[in-house]
Short mmCIF file of C-alpha atoms in Angstrom, two decimals:
data_model
loop_
_atom_site.label_atom_id
_atom_site.label_comp_id
_atom_site.label_asym_id
_atom_site.label_seq_id
_atom_site.Cartn_x
_atom_site.Cartn_y
_atom_site.Cartn_z
CA UNK A 28 -8.52 -60.84 -51.01
CA UNK A 29 -10.78 -58.68 -48.88
CA UNK A 30 -14.37 -58.41 -49.51
CA UNK A 31 -14.12 -54.60 -49.76
CA UNK A 32 -12.57 -54.93 -53.20
CA UNK A 33 -15.26 -57.08 -54.76
CA UNK A 34 -18.12 -55.37 -56.29
CA UNK A 35 -20.47 -58.34 -56.65
CA UNK A 36 -23.64 -57.71 -58.52
CA UNK A 37 -26.52 -59.57 -57.03
CA UNK A 38 -27.76 -62.23 -59.56
CA UNK A 39 -31.32 -60.76 -59.40
CA UNK A 40 -30.01 -57.53 -61.03
CA UNK A 41 -28.17 -59.61 -63.74
CA UNK A 42 -31.58 -60.98 -65.12
CA UNK A 43 -32.77 -57.71 -66.60
CA UNK A 44 -31.31 -54.60 -67.86
CA UNK A 45 -28.44 -54.52 -70.21
CA UNK A 46 -27.15 -58.01 -69.72
CA UNK A 47 -27.14 -60.74 -72.35
CA UNK A 48 -27.43 -64.27 -70.88
CA UNK A 49 -25.83 -67.27 -72.16
CA UNK A 50 -23.88 -70.58 -71.63
CA UNK A 51 -20.25 -70.97 -72.13
CA UNK A 52 -19.80 -73.72 -74.71
CA UNK A 53 -15.90 -73.57 -75.30
CA UNK A 54 -12.74 -72.02 -73.70
CA UNK A 55 -10.01 -70.99 -76.12
CA UNK A 56 -7.80 -69.58 -73.41
CA UNK A 57 -7.87 -67.34 -70.48
CA UNK A 58 -9.26 -64.35 -72.31
CA UNK A 59 -11.35 -65.99 -75.06
CA UNK A 60 -14.33 -68.16 -75.08
CA UNK A 61 -17.49 -69.00 -76.81
CA UNK A 62 -21.00 -68.22 -75.45
CA UNK A 63 -24.34 -69.53 -76.84
CA UNK A 64 -26.71 -66.60 -76.25
CA UNK A 65 -30.45 -67.05 -75.40
CA UNK A 66 -31.22 -65.90 -79.03
CA UNK A 67 -29.32 -69.11 -80.31
CA UNK A 68 -26.39 -67.21 -81.75
CA UNK A 69 -22.83 -68.29 -80.58
CA UNK A 70 -20.51 -65.37 -79.93
CA UNK A 71 -16.76 -65.44 -79.18
CA UNK A 72 -16.16 -63.32 -76.26
CA UNK A 73 -13.13 -61.17 -75.14
CA UNK A 74 -13.52 -60.14 -71.50
CA UNK A 75 -12.85 -56.39 -71.10
CA UNK A 76 -9.89 -55.17 -69.14
CA UNK A 77 -7.95 -58.34 -68.64
CA UNK A 78 -5.25 -59.86 -70.84
CA UNK A 79 -4.14 -63.59 -70.33
CA UNK A 80 -0.82 -65.08 -71.41
CA UNK A 81 -0.78 -66.81 -74.75
CA UNK A 82 -1.08 -70.61 -75.00
CA UNK A 83 0.05 -73.04 -77.64
CA UNK A 84 -3.04 -73.97 -79.81
CA UNK A 85 -3.37 -77.52 -81.15
CA UNK A 86 -3.89 -76.13 -84.78
CA UNK A 87 -0.38 -74.56 -84.90
CA UNK A 88 1.87 -76.11 -82.28
CA UNK A 89 5.11 -75.48 -84.38
CA UNK A 90 4.49 -71.80 -84.43
CA UNK A 91 3.82 -71.84 -80.61
CA UNK A 92 5.31 -69.27 -78.35
CA UNK A 93 3.37 -70.02 -74.97
CA UNK A 94 3.87 -67.51 -72.30
CA UNK A 95 4.27 -68.37 -68.56
CA UNK A 96 0.87 -69.05 -66.97
CA UNK A 97 -0.95 -69.28 -70.04
CA UNK A 98 -2.06 -72.78 -69.51
CA UNK A 99 -2.98 -72.10 -65.89
CA UNK A 100 -5.09 -69.22 -67.06
CA UNK A 101 -6.88 -71.33 -69.67
CA UNK A 102 -7.31 -74.18 -67.20
CA UNK A 103 -8.82 -71.91 -64.46
CA UNK A 104 -11.09 -70.32 -67.05
CA UNK A 105 -12.27 -73.72 -68.52
CA UNK A 106 -12.89 -75.20 -64.86
CA UNK A 107 -14.66 -71.98 -63.91
CA UNK A 108 -16.74 -71.18 -67.03
CA UNK A 109 -17.19 -74.03 -69.33
CA UNK A 110 -20.78 -75.16 -69.41
CA UNK A 111 -21.92 -72.50 -66.99
CA UNK A 112 -24.45 -69.70 -67.43
CA UNK A 113 -23.02 -66.37 -67.63
CA UNK A 114 -24.28 -62.66 -68.05
CA UNK A 115 -22.53 -60.34 -70.33
CA UNK A 116 -22.26 -56.52 -69.88
CA UNK A 117 -20.93 -54.39 -72.61
CA UNK A 118 -19.12 -51.08 -72.26
CA UNK A 119 -18.62 -48.56 -75.03
CA UNK A 120 -17.08 -50.77 -77.79
CA UNK A 121 -19.10 -53.66 -79.11
CA UNK A 122 -16.22 -55.67 -80.68
CA UNK A 123 -12.50 -56.00 -80.84
CA UNK A 124 -10.30 -55.99 -84.20
CA UNK A 125 -10.88 -59.85 -84.08
CA UNK A 126 -14.59 -59.54 -84.14
CA UNK A 127 -14.90 -60.88 -80.53
CA UNK A 128 -17.75 -59.43 -78.65
CA UNK A 129 -16.27 -57.37 -75.75
CA UNK A 130 -17.89 -57.84 -72.26
CA UNK A 131 -17.71 -57.86 -68.62
CA UNK A 132 -18.65 -61.53 -67.63
CA UNK A 133 -20.53 -62.39 -64.53
CA UNK A 134 -21.33 -65.80 -63.05
CA UNK A 135 -24.86 -66.61 -61.91
CA UNK A 136 -23.78 -65.81 -58.20
CA UNK A 137 -23.10 -62.24 -59.37
CA UNK A 138 -19.16 -62.53 -59.30
CA UNK A 139 -17.32 -60.87 -62.11
CA UNK A 140 -15.03 -63.34 -64.09
CA UNK A 141 -12.43 -60.66 -64.48
CA UNK A 142 -12.21 -60.21 -60.66
CA UNK A 143 -11.80 -63.86 -60.19
CA UNK A 144 -8.99 -64.56 -62.57
CA UNK A 145 -7.27 -61.26 -61.73
CA UNK A 146 -7.37 -62.35 -58.08
CA UNK A 147 -5.57 -65.56 -58.91
CA UNK A 148 -2.62 -63.56 -60.49
CA UNK A 149 -3.29 -65.11 -63.83
CA UNK A 150 -4.03 -62.16 -66.03
CA UNK A 151 -2.98 -58.51 -66.02
CA UNK A 152 -5.26 -55.48 -66.34
CA UNK A 153 -5.03 -54.38 -69.94
CA UNK A 154 -6.76 -51.10 -70.79
CA UNK A 155 -8.15 -50.14 -74.22
CA UNK A 156 -10.24 -46.99 -74.16
CA UNK A 157 -12.94 -46.24 -74.28
CA UNK A 158 -13.84 -49.49 -72.41
CA UNK A 159 -12.85 -48.32 -68.85
CA UNK A 160 -16.03 -48.73 -66.86
CA UNK A 161 -14.52 -50.92 -64.09
CA UNK A 162 -10.74 -49.96 -64.73
CA UNK A 163 -9.98 -48.41 -61.47
CA UNK A 164 -11.83 -51.17 -59.48
CA UNK A 165 -9.66 -53.97 -61.39
CA UNK A 166 -6.50 -51.97 -61.01
CA UNK A 167 -6.93 -51.95 -57.28
CA UNK A 168 -7.34 -55.73 -57.28
CA UNK A 169 -4.13 -55.98 -59.30
CA UNK A 170 -2.25 -53.68 -57.18
CA UNK A 171 -3.27 -55.70 -53.94
CA UNK A 172 -2.25 -59.03 -55.77
CA UNK A 173 1.14 -57.58 -56.95
CA UNK A 174 1.86 -56.33 -53.41
CA UNK A 175 1.03 -59.69 -51.70
CA UNK A 176 2.43 -62.20 -54.17
CA UNK A 177 3.48 -62.91 -57.77
CA UNK A 178 1.93 -65.72 -59.95
CA UNK A 179 0.87 -68.72 -57.87
#
């Protein structure tokens, strides 16, 4: 991936403004995880504009229809985010139909989670209007990945 496609936000810009700071306490899968916010409340987060393959959850293994690369996406997310401080930026919609908080997720170094997992080829861009602030940026990354390779 070339640096020209990454729109990293400097960490100093994340400490103010419209960002909520928290710590990732539990990763469900590649596109769902829990964050304990500074106000003490724990929110289930759904990163905006990416969709990870489904995995088998321990609570219902018999009804499981895992999708290819679902476990890899979940493992990547767990390794990258669990126990880490993140900054959440919201778009137009606050929550999805499952009451998950919708957010663009940034690491302390300013990198966007969505960019990182997309660059690994583990998720697809998934657009639900009106939450499209970074749609064209993420689609450029996806197109570049699709041209150079398929899933790792």
